[in-house]
Amino acid sequence: MSVAETLTAAKPRSGRAISFLFLAIAIALIVATPFLPNYYVRVINSLLIYILLGIGLNIVIGYAGLLDLGFVAFYAVGAYSYALLASPQLDLHWPFLLILLVAACLGAVTGILLGIPVLRLRGDYLAIVTLGFGEIIRIIINNLDWLTGGPKGIARLDKASILGIQVARPIDFFWLLLITVLVVGTLVWRLERSILGKAWAAIREDQDAARGIGINTTNAKLAAFATSATIGSIAGAIFAASQRFVSPESFTLQESVLIVLMIVVGGIGNILGIVAGATILMLLPEVLREFAEWRILFLGLLMIFLIIVRPAGIVPRSFGPDKLIRRLFGK
């Protein structure tokens, strides 16, 4: 056997070994989480929320190629849906699953309302309009004292309960978030491989060409915004239930930028890349907490290094969940 054939045969074996290694690490972390102190469980819960947000925003940025800098608005819609419907603010105290459904519907409607006026915009103009939309939602929340509590926020939110089982401890939310991320991630991955996903890919590559071959770009874009906003609102509702307090400070422009960075650093258009990007950008600051004055500098240098070395992201689009499954199971 020649050297080239030997290297070709070794490459799939090494890739499969690396895939098994990462899968084993993920399973080990999941098994070990219930035995960790509450502080670390809360950090992992925060990571899972940002992974969920990244999956939602990736539909618009990664699949449809539309730059959205106002995604935090949908996060706020979900959070305040729970805050208003499960607190003394309106004295309604609805059950958690019903509020989750309401938050998802409100998120979808809000996504469509954002999508309609920006259908003809592209690139920088789209980014500016979505950025303004996110700031408008935050300012409205901040000024509606009689409804949202204004800058003081809303406290004393009800404890979440699912089918009579109370979800209050950090470990309870860990299992809820883990299941939600797995379910949503699987559905979005299947959606990417559907006809709608192919339409999004065509729009991402060339909108005019996509329209020329008969794709209804208007409906496809609105579907992308609605689906993305729905996931963002679900994440917001779970965030509010876990914190039992919401305020406008949690929904600033920096949050939207952070989610975009997770996608860019991890790998645009790849769910596995979102997990990698979120893990780095969320856990690294915790690891460097002892170097409070320098950790932002370290994080910035790391991002510059990754963008130079891995311009397609840590996990490029070509290595998706389907390729990981083939490597793991030899299909």
mmCIF file of C-alpha atoms in Angstrom:
data_model
loop_
_atom_site.group_PDB
_atom_site.id
_atom_site.type_symbol
_atom_site.label_atom_id
_atom_site.label_comp_id
_atom_site.label_asym_id
_atom_site.label_seq_id
_atom_site.Cartn_x
_atom_site.Cartn_y
_atom_site.Cartn_z
ATOM 1 C CA MET A 1 0.000 0.000 0.000
ATOM 2 C CA SER A 2 1.327 3.450 -0.947
ATOM 3 C CA VAL A 3 1.821 6.314 1.511
ATOM 4 C CA ALA A 4 -1.147 8.215 0.037
ATOM 5 C CA GLU A 5 -3.461 5.202 0.423
ATOM 6 C CA THR A 6 -2.266 4.690 3.993
ATOM 7 C CA LEU A 7 -3.011 8.324 4.886
ATOM 8 C CA THR A 8 -6.419 8.147 3.199
ATOM 9 C CA ALA A 9 -7.335 5.032 5.175
ATOM 10 C CA ALA A 10 -6.046 6.509 8.445
ATOM 11 C CA LYS A 11 -7.976 9.775 8.100
ATOM 12 C CA PRO A 12 -11.495 8.281 8.569
ATOM 13 C CA ARG A 13 -10.260 6.194 11.504
ATOM 14 C CA SER A 14 -8.738 9.216 13.236
ATOM 15 C CA GLY A 15 -11.851 11.301 12.545
ATOM 16 C CA ARG A 16 -14.026 8.572 13.986
ATOM 17 C CA ALA A 17 -11.816 8.363 17.080
ATOM 18 C CA ILE A 18 -12.064 12.145 17.605
ATOM 19 C CA SER A 19 -15.849 11.996 17.190
ATOM 20 C CA PHE A 20 -16.094 9.231 19.789
ATOM 21 C CA LEU A 21 -13.837 11.248 22.113
ATOM 22 C CA PHE A 22 -16.041 14.346 21.940
ATOM 23 C CA LEU A 23 -19.182 12.244 22.382
ATOM 24 C CA ALA A 24 -17.672 10.576 25.450
ATOM 25 C CA ILE A 25 -16.736 13.973 26.921
ATOM 26 C CA ALA A 26 -20.277 15.282 26.358
ATOM 27 C CA ILE A 27 -21.836 12.217 28.011
ATOM 28 C CA ALA A 28 -19.390 12.461 30.927
ATOM 29 C CA LEU A 29 -20.308 16.121 31.482
ATOM 30 C CA ILE A 30 -24.019 15.329 31.407
ATOM 31 C CA VAL A 31 -23.589 12.497 33.907
ATOM 32 C CA ALA A 32 -21.363 14.591 36.196
ATOM 33 C CA THR A 33 -23.534 17.737 36.203
ATOM 34 C CA PRO A 34 -26.035 16.550 38.884
ATOM 35 C CA PHE A 35 -23.129 16.123 41.309
ATOM 36 C CA LEU A 36 -21.683 19.601 40.775
ATOM 37 C CA PRO A 37 -22.307 22.572 43.127
ATOM 38 C CA ASN A 38 -25.240 24.820 42.197
ATOM 39 C CA TYR A 39 -22.940 27.571 40.911
ATOM 40 C CA TYR A 40 -21.485 25.323 38.199
ATOM 41 C CA VAL A 41 -24.915 23.958 37.321
ATOM 42 C CA ARG A 42 -26.138 27.536 36.830
ATOM 43 C CA VAL A 43 -23.181 28.240 34.528
ATOM 44 C CA ILE A 44 -24.033 25.140 32.467
ATOM 45 C CA ASN A 45 -27.695 26.209 32.377
ATOM 46 C CA SER A 46 -26.615 29.597 31.041
ATOM 47 C CA LEU A 47 -24.531 27.806 28.406
ATOM 48 C CA LEU A 48 -27.534 25.713 27.324
ATOM 49 C CA ILE A 49 -29.721 28.834 27.050
ATOM 50 C CA TYR A 50 -27.157 30.475 24.781
ATOM 51 C CA ILE A 51 -26.869 27.310 22.693
ATOM 52 C CA LEU A 52 -30.651 27.442 22.262
ATOM 53 C CA LEU A 53 -30.439 31.110 21.267
ATOM 54 C CA GLY A 54 -27.611 30.320 18.851
ATOM 55 C CA ILE A 55 -29.661 27.569 17.203
ATOM 56 C CA GLY A 56 -32.509 30.045 16.723
ATOM 57 C CA LEU A 57 -30.405 32.875 15.305
ATOM 58 C CA ASN A 58 -28.491 30.431 13.087
ATOM 59 C CA ILE A 59 -31.675 29.849 11.067
ATOM 60 C CA VAL A 60 -31.647 33.472 9.915
ATOM 61 C CA ILE A 61 -27.874 34.026 9.662
ATOM 62 C CA GLY A 62 -26.546 30.567 8.820
ATOM 63 C CA TYR A 63 -29.328 29.059 6.739
ATOM 64 C CA ALA A 64 -30.999 32.064 5.071
ATOM 65 C CA GLY A 65 -27.953 34.372 5.029
ATOM 66 C CA LEU A 66 -29.763 37.327 6.659
ATOM 67 C CA LEU A 67 -27.773 39.324 9.224
ATOM 68 C CA ASP A 68 -29.995 39.906 12.281
ATOM 69 C CA LEU A 69 -28.589 42.071 15.091
ATOM 70 C CA GLY A 70 -31.891 42.432 16.946
ATOM 71 C CA PHE A 71 -32.433 38.811 17.940
ATOM 72 C CA VAL A 72 -32.386 39.730 21.634
ATOM 73 C CA ALA A 73 -35.830 41.309 21.109
ATOM 74 C CA PHE A 74 -37.407 37.850 20.734
ATOM 75 C CA TYR A 75 -35.511 36.686 23.807
ATOM 76 C CA ALA A 76 -37.112 39.595 25.691
ATOM 77 C CA VAL A 77 -40.587 38.781 24.324
ATOM 78 C CA GLY A 78 -40.375 35.259 25.740
ATOM 79 C CA ALA A 79 -38.961 36.386 29.085
ATOM 80 C CA TYR A 80 -41.584 39.071 29.639
ATOM 81 C CA SER A 81 -44.355 36.725 28.503
ATOM 82 C CA TYR A 82 -43.497 34.516 31.455
ATOM 83 C CA ALA A 83 -42.925 37.485 33.761
ATOM 84 C CA LEU A 84 -46.346 38.997 33.056
ATOM 85 C CA LEU A 85 -48.352 35.773 33.011
ATOM 86 C CA ALA A 86 -46.738 34.112 36.039
ATOM 87 C CA SER A 87 -46.324 36.893 38.595
ATOM 88 C CA PRO A 88 -48.325 39.291 40.781
ATOM 89 C CA GLN A 89 -47.811 41.964 38.084
ATOM 90 C CA LEU A 90 -51.061 40.992 36.309
ATOM 91 C CA ASP A 91 -52.053 38.418 38.924
ATOM 92 C CA LEU A 92 -52.769 35.730 36.311
ATOM 93 C CA HIS A 93 -50.417 32.899 37.379
ATOM 94 C CA TRP A 94 -50.798 30.731 34.273
ATOM 95 C CA PRO A 95 -49.161 27.275 34.119
ATOM 96 C CA PHE A 96 -45.643 27.038 32.703
ATOM 97 C CA LEU A 97 -46.436 24.947 29.594
ATOM 98 C CA LEU A 98 -49.278 27.272 28.583
ATOM 99 C CA ILE A 99 -47.025 30.304 28.962
ATOM 100 C CA LEU A 100 -44.356 28.534 26.902
ATOM 101 C CA LEU A 101 -46.911 28.054 24.111
ATOM 102 C CA VAL A 102 -48.031 31.689 24.345
ATOM 103 C CA ALA A 103 -44.401 32.876 24.301
ATOM 104 C CA ALA A 104 -43.676 30.762 21.206
ATOM 105 C CA CYS A 105 -46.719 32.183 19.389
ATOM 106 C CA LEU A 106 -45.882 35.771 20.365
ATOM 107 C CA GLY A 107 -42.308 35.213 19.218
ATOM 108 C CA ALA A 108 -43.480 33.921 15.829
ATOM 109 C CA VAL A 109 -45.823 36.902 15.360
ATOM 110 C CA THR A 110 -43.069 39.329 16.378
ATOM 111 C CA GLY A 111 -40.661 37.642 13.955
ATOM 112 C CA ILE A 112 -43.142 38.046 11.097
ATOM 113 C CA LEU A 113 -43.746 41.705 12.042
ATOM 114 C CA LEU A 114 -39.985 42.277 11.842
ATOM 115 C CA GLY A 115 -39.646 40.273 8.639
ATOM 116 C CA ILE A 116 -42.321 42.117 6.630
ATOM 117 C CA PRO A 117 -40.631 45.566 6.520
ATOM 118 C CA VAL A 118 -37.129 44.180 5.880
ATOM 119 C CA LEU A 119 -37.937 41.795 3.029
ATOM 120 C CA ARG A 120 -36.258 44.022 0.437
ATOM 121 C CA LEU A 121 -33.209 44.844 2.556
ATOM 122 C CA ARG A 122 -29.843 43.102 2.418
ATOM 123 C CA GLY A 123 -26.443 43.275 4.066
ATOM 124 C CA ASP A 124 -25.633 46.333 6.148
ATOM 125 C CA TYR A 125 -29.088 47.876 5.739
ATOM 126 C CA LEU A 126 -30.751 44.750 7.099
ATOM 127 C CA ALA A 127 -28.322 44.678 10.027
ATOM 128 C CA ILE A 128 -29.053 48.325 10.908
ATOM 129 C CA VAL A 129 -32.832 47.868 10.797
ATOM 130 C CA THR A 130 -32.796 44.706 12.924
ATOM 131 C CA LEU A 131 -30.422 46.401 15.373
ATOM 132 C CA GLY A 132 -32.887 49.280 15.665
ATOM 133 C CA PHE A 133 -35.763 46.835 16.181
ATOM 134 C CA GLY A 134 -33.963 45.208 19.099
ATOM 135 C CA GLU A 135 -33.282 48.591 20.704
ATOM 136 C CA ILE A 136 -36.902 49.694 20.196
ATOM 137 C CA ILE A 137 -38.184 46.638 22.057
ATOM 138 C CA ARG A 138 -35.729 47.225 24.916
ATOM 139 C CA ILE A 139 -36.667 50.912 25.209
ATOM 140 C CA ILE A 140 -40.385 50.097 25.182
ATOM 141 C CA ILE A 141 -39.873 47.563 27.968
ATOM 142 C CA ASN A 142 -37.790 50.084 29.896
ATOM 143 C CA ASN A 143 -40.435 52.855 29.631
ATOM 144 C CA LEU A 144 -43.658 50.909 30.257
ATOM 145 C CA ASP A 145 -43.431 51.128 34.041
ATOM 146 C CA TRP A 146 -47.107 50.293 34.569
ATOM 147 C CA LEU A 147 -46.791 47.007 32.669
ATOM 148 C CA THR A 148 -43.171 45.825 32.715
ATOM 149 C CA GLY A 149 -41.940 47.508 35.887
ATOM 150 C CA GLY A 150 -39.564 49.657 33.847
ATOM 151 C CA PRO A 151 -35.887 49.595 34.892
ATOM 152 C CA LYS A 152 -36.817 47.832 38.151
ATOM 153 C CA GLY A 153 -38.055 44.804 36.252
ATOM 154 C CA ILE A 154 -40.495 42.191 37.527
ATOM 155 C CA ALA A 155 -39.671 40.014 40.527
ATOM 156 C CA ARG A 156 -41.353 37.229 42.491
ATOM 157 C CA LEU A 157 -42.142 35.145 39.412
ATOM 158 C CA ASP A 158 -43.951 31.869 40.010
ATOM 159 C CA LYS A 159 -41.969 28.646 40.211
ATOM 160 C CA ALA A 160 -42.321 26.606 37.055
ATOM 161 C CA SER A 161 -44.263 23.358 37.197
ATOM 162 C CA ILE A 162 -44.638 20.705 34.478
ATOM 163 C CA LEU A 163 -47.467 18.169 34.860
ATOM 164 C CA GLY A 164 -47.455 18.677 38.614
ATOM 165 C CA ILE A 165 -43.662 18.357 38.895
ATOM 166 C CA GLN A 166 -42.067 21.513 40.225
ATOM 167 C CA VAL A 167 -39.059 22.822 38.305
ATOM 168 C CA ALA A 168 -37.255 25.146 40.698
ATOM 169 C CA ARG A 169 -33.728 23.917 41.446
ATOM 170 C CA PRO A 170 -30.822 24.572 39.048
ATOM 171 C CA ILE A 171 -30.528 20.848 38.334
ATOM 172 C CA ASP A 172 -34.219 20.720 37.389
ATOM 173 C CA PHE A 173 -33.661 23.449 34.811
ATOM 174 C CA PHE A 174 -30.565 21.636 33.575
ATOM 175 C CA TRP A 175 -32.640 18.620 32.540
ATOM 176 C CA LEU A 176 -35.364 20.858 31.084
ATOM 177 C CA LEU A 177 -32.854 22.856 29.053
ATOM 178 C CA LEU A 178 -30.930 19.772 27.929
ATOM 179 C CA ILE A 179 -34.099 18.120 26.626
ATOM 180 C CA THR A 180 -35.218 21.372 24.979
ATOM 181 C CA VAL A 181 -31.852 21.867 23.249
ATOM 182 C CA LEU A 182 -31.808 18.259 21.973
ATOM 183 C CA VAL A 183 -35.394 18.418 20.693
ATOM 184 C CA VAL A 184 -35.057 21.865 19.096
ATOM 185 C CA GLY A 185 -31.624 21.039 17.655
ATOM 186 C CA THR A 186 -32.945 17.839 16.070
ATOM 187 C CA LEU A 187 -35.999 19.591 14.597
ATOM 188 C CA VAL A 188 -33.901 22.436 13.188
ATOM 189 C CA TRP A 189 -31.397 19.976 11.721
ATOM 190 C CA ARG A 190 -34.230 18.097 9.999
ATOM 191 C CA LEU A 191 -35.666 21.423 8.850
ATOM 192 C CA GLU A 192 -32.329 22.318 7.265
ATOM 193 C CA ARG A 193 -32.510 19.129 5.193
ATOM 194 C CA SER A 194 -36.121 19.766 4.124
ATOM 195 C CA ILE A 195 -37.406 21.605 1.052
ATOM 196 C CA LEU A 196 -37.684 24.795 3.102
ATOM 197 C CA GLY A 197 -34.075 24.386 4.207
ATOM 198 C CA LYS A 198 -32.997 24.035 0.569
ATOM 199 C CA ALA A 199 -34.906 27.232 -0.229
ATOM 200 C CA TRP A 200 -33.077 29.051 2.582
ATOM 201 C CA ALA A 201 -29.748 27.801 1.211
ATOM 202 C CA ALA A 202 -30.644 29.086 -2.259
ATOM 203 C CA ILE A 203 -31.560 32.506 -0.830
ATOM 204 C CA ARG A 204 -28.289 32.574 1.102
ATOM 205 C CA GLU A 205 -26.257 31.948 -2.033
ATOM 206 C CA ASP A 206 -28.164 34.256 -4.407
ATOM 207 C CA GLN A 207 -31.600 35.736 -3.773
ATOM 208 C CA ASP A 208 -32.162 36.783 -7.388
ATOM 209 C CA ALA A 209 -31.254 33.335 -8.713
ATOM 210 C CA ALA A 210 -33.487 31.715 -6.085
ATOM 211 C CA ARG A 211 -36.390 33.881 -7.184
ATOM 212 C CA GLY A 212 -35.603 33.074 -10.802
ATOM 213 C CA ILE A 213 -35.984 29.309 -10.287
ATOM 214 C CA GLY A 214 -39.410 29.759 -8.688
ATOM 215 C CA ILE A 215 -38.662 29.994 -4.960
ATOM 216 C CA ASN A 216 -41.046 32.258 -3.076
ATOM 217 C CA THR A 217 -38.355 34.235 -1.273
ATOM 218 C CA THR A 218 -40.913 36.310 0.655
ATOM 219 C CA ASN A 219 -42.519 33.313 2.340
ATOM 220 C CA ALA A 220 -39.163 31.613 2.897
ATOM 221 C CA LYS A 221 -37.706 34.686 4.634
ATOM 222 C CA LEU A 222 -40.792 35.138 6.792
ATOM 223 C CA ALA A 223 -40.618 31.458 7.749
ATOM 224 C CA ALA A 224 -36.968 31.928 8.753
ATOM 225 C CA PHE A 225 -37.726 34.966 10.921
ATOM 226 C CA ALA A 226 -40.774 33.305 12.501
ATOM 227 C CA THR A 227 -38.982 30.036 13.303
ATOM 228 C CA SER A 228 -35.939 31.841 14.651
ATOM 229 C CA ALA A 229 -38.063 34.149 16.817
ATOM 230 C CA THR A 230 -40.083 31.222 18.169
ATOM 231 C CA ILE A 231 -36.945 29.500 19.447
ATOM 232 C CA GLY A 232 -35.639 32.766 20.902
ATOM 233 C CA SER A 233 -38.893 33.340 22.787
ATOM 234 C CA ILE A 234 -38.883 29.806 24.188
ATOM 235 C CA ALA A 235 -35.350 30.394 25.480
ATOM 236 C CA GLY A 236 -36.480 33.680 27.028
ATOM 237 C CA ALA A 237 -39.415 32.058 28.842
ATOM 238 C CA ILE A 238 -37.183 29.350 30.320
ATOM 239 C CA PHE A 239 -34.620 31.998 31.307
ATOM 240 C CA ALA A 240 -37.267 34.009 33.163
ATOM 241 C CA ALA A 241 -38.599 30.892 34.911
ATOM 242 C CA SER A 242 -35.110 29.925 36.063
ATOM 243 C CA GLN A 243 -34.161 33.409 37.307
ATOM 244 C CA ARG A 244 -37.617 34.316 38.651
ATOM 245 C CA PHE A 245 -36.766 37.914 37.816
ATOM 246 C CA VAL A 246 -36.443 39.890 34.582
ATOM 247 C CA SER A 247 -35.264 43.414 33.781
ATOM 248 C CA PRO A 248 -34.292 45.310 30.595
ATOM 249 C CA GLU A 249 -30.599 44.966 31.496
ATOM 250 C CA SER A 250 -30.674 41.334 30.335
ATOM 251 C CA PHE A 251 -31.670 42.254 26.770
ATOM 252 C CA THR A 252 -29.106 44.752 25.533
ATOM 253 C CA LEU A 253 -27.375 44.954 22.166
ATOM 254 C CA GLN A 254 -24.338 43.215 23.676
ATOM 255 C CA GLU A 255 -26.414 40.060 24.077
ATOM 256 C CA SER A 256 -27.281 40.007 20.365
ATOM 257 C CA VAL A 257 -23.637 40.593 19.436
ATOM 258 C CA LEU A 258 -22.542 37.787 21.757
ATOM 259 C CA ILE A 259 -24.931 35.325 20.101
ATOM 260 C CA VAL A 260 -23.702 36.367 16.641
ATOM 261 C CA LEU A 261 -20.102 35.854 17.791
ATOM 262 C CA MET A 262 -20.961 32.353 18.999
ATOM 263 C CA ILE A 263 -22.187 31.479 15.520
ATOM 264 C CA VAL A 264 -19.258 33.090 13.695
ATOM 265 C CA VAL A 265 -16.571 31.616 15.955
ATOM 266 C CA GLY A 266 -18.191 28.189 16.160
ATOM 267 C CA GLY A 267 -19.165 27.822 12.510
ATOM 268 C CA ILE A 268 -21.920 29.545 10.555
ATOM 269 C CA GLY A 269 -24.753 27.241 9.539
ATOM 270 C CA ASN A 270 -23.672 24.349 11.750
ATOM 271 C CA ILE A 271 -25.402 23.304 14.976
ATOM 272 C CA LEU A 272 -22.241 21.556 16.201
ATOM 273 C CA GLY A 273 -20.350 24.790 15.596
ATOM 274 C CA ILE A 274 -22.861 26.708 17.722
ATOM 275 C CA VAL A 275 -22.221 24.315 20.601
ATOM 276 C CA ALA A 276 -18.462 24.814 20.221
ATOM 277 C CA GLY A 277 -18.715 28.601 19.932
ATOM 278 C CA ALA A 278 -21.078 28.939 22.892
ATOM 279 C CA THR A 279 -18.863 26.702 25.023
ATOM 280 C CA ILE A 280 -15.795 28.836 24.354
ATOM 281 C CA LEU A 281 -17.460 32.237 24.761
ATOM 282 C CA MET A 282 -19.441 31.261 27.871
ATOM 283 C CA LEU A 283 -17.059 29.017 29.786
ATOM 284 C CA LEU A 284 -13.747 30.721 29.043
ATOM 285 C CA PRO A 285 -14.651 33.916 30.979
ATOM 286 C CA GLU A 286 -15.524 31.697 33.970
ATOM 287 C CA VAL A 287 -12.192 29.899 33.734
ATOM 288 C CA LEU A 288 -10.403 33.273 33.575
ATOM 289 C CA ARG A 289 -12.441 34.833 36.377
ATOM 290 C CA GLU A 290 -9.310 35.139 38.547
ATOM 291 C CA PHE A 291 -7.853 37.415 35.854
ATOM 292 C CA ALA A 292 -10.797 39.816 35.887
ATOM 293 C CA GLU A 293 -8.777 42.710 34.454
ATOM 294 C CA TRP A 294 -7.362 40.680 31.575
ATOM 295 C CA ARG A 295 -9.961 38.061 30.655
ATOM 296 C CA ILE A 296 -11.731 40.245 28.065
ATOM 297 C CA LEU A 297 -8.358 40.869 26.405
ATOM 298 C CA PHE A 298 -7.599 37.131 26.406
ATOM 299 C CA LEU A 299 -11.025 36.417 24.947
ATOM 300 C CA GLY A 300 -10.572 39.020 22.208
ATOM 301 C CA LEU A 301 -7.144 37.684 21.251
ATOM 302 C CA LEU A 302 -8.528 34.140 21.154
ATOM 303 C CA MET A 303 -11.348 35.181 18.807
ATOM 304 C CA ILE A 304 -8.908 36.977 16.494
ATOM 305 C CA PHE A 305 -6.683 33.882 16.473
ATOM 306 C CA LEU A 306 -9.597 31.567 15.695
ATOM 307 C CA ILE A 307 -10.904 33.795 12.905
ATOM 308 C CA ILE A 308 -7.436 33.881 11.301
ATOM 309 C CA VAL A 309 -6.693 30.169 11.738
ATOM 310 C CA ARG A 310 -10.255 28.883 11.213
ATOM 311 C CA PRO A 311 -12.069 31.444 9.034
ATOM 312 C CA ALA A 312 -14.939 28.965 8.497
ATOM 313 C CA GLY A 313 -15.340 28.507 12.262
ATOM 314 C CA ILE A 314 -14.181 25.858 14.698
ATOM 315 C CA VAL A 315 -16.601 23.355 13.134
ATOM 316 C CA PRO A 316 -17.107 24.238 9.444
ATOM 317 C CA ARG A 317 -20.428 23.844 7.660
ATOM 318 C CA SER A 318 -19.159 20.717 5.869
ATOM 319 C CA PHE A 319 -18.935 18.808 9.169
ATOM 320 C CA GLY A 320 -22.557 18.709 10.267
ATOM 321 C CA PRO A 321 -24.512 16.354 12.531
ATOM 322 C CA ASP A 322 -25.105 13.939 9.633
ATOM 323 C CA LYS A 323 -21.354 13.530 9.058
ATOM 324 C CA LEU A 324 -20.804 13.059 12.800
ATOM 325 C CA ILE A 325 -23.416 10.281 12.847
ATOM 326 C CA ARG A 326 -21.803 8.571 9.841
ATOM 327 C CA ARG A 327 -18.411 8.658 11.553
ATOM 328 C CA LEU A 328 -19.781 7.340 14.841
ATOM 329 C CA PHE A 329 -21.771 4.493 13.366
ATOM 330 C CA GLY A 330 -19.730 3.842 10.224
ATOM 331 C CA LYS A 331 -22.559 4.675 7.839
#
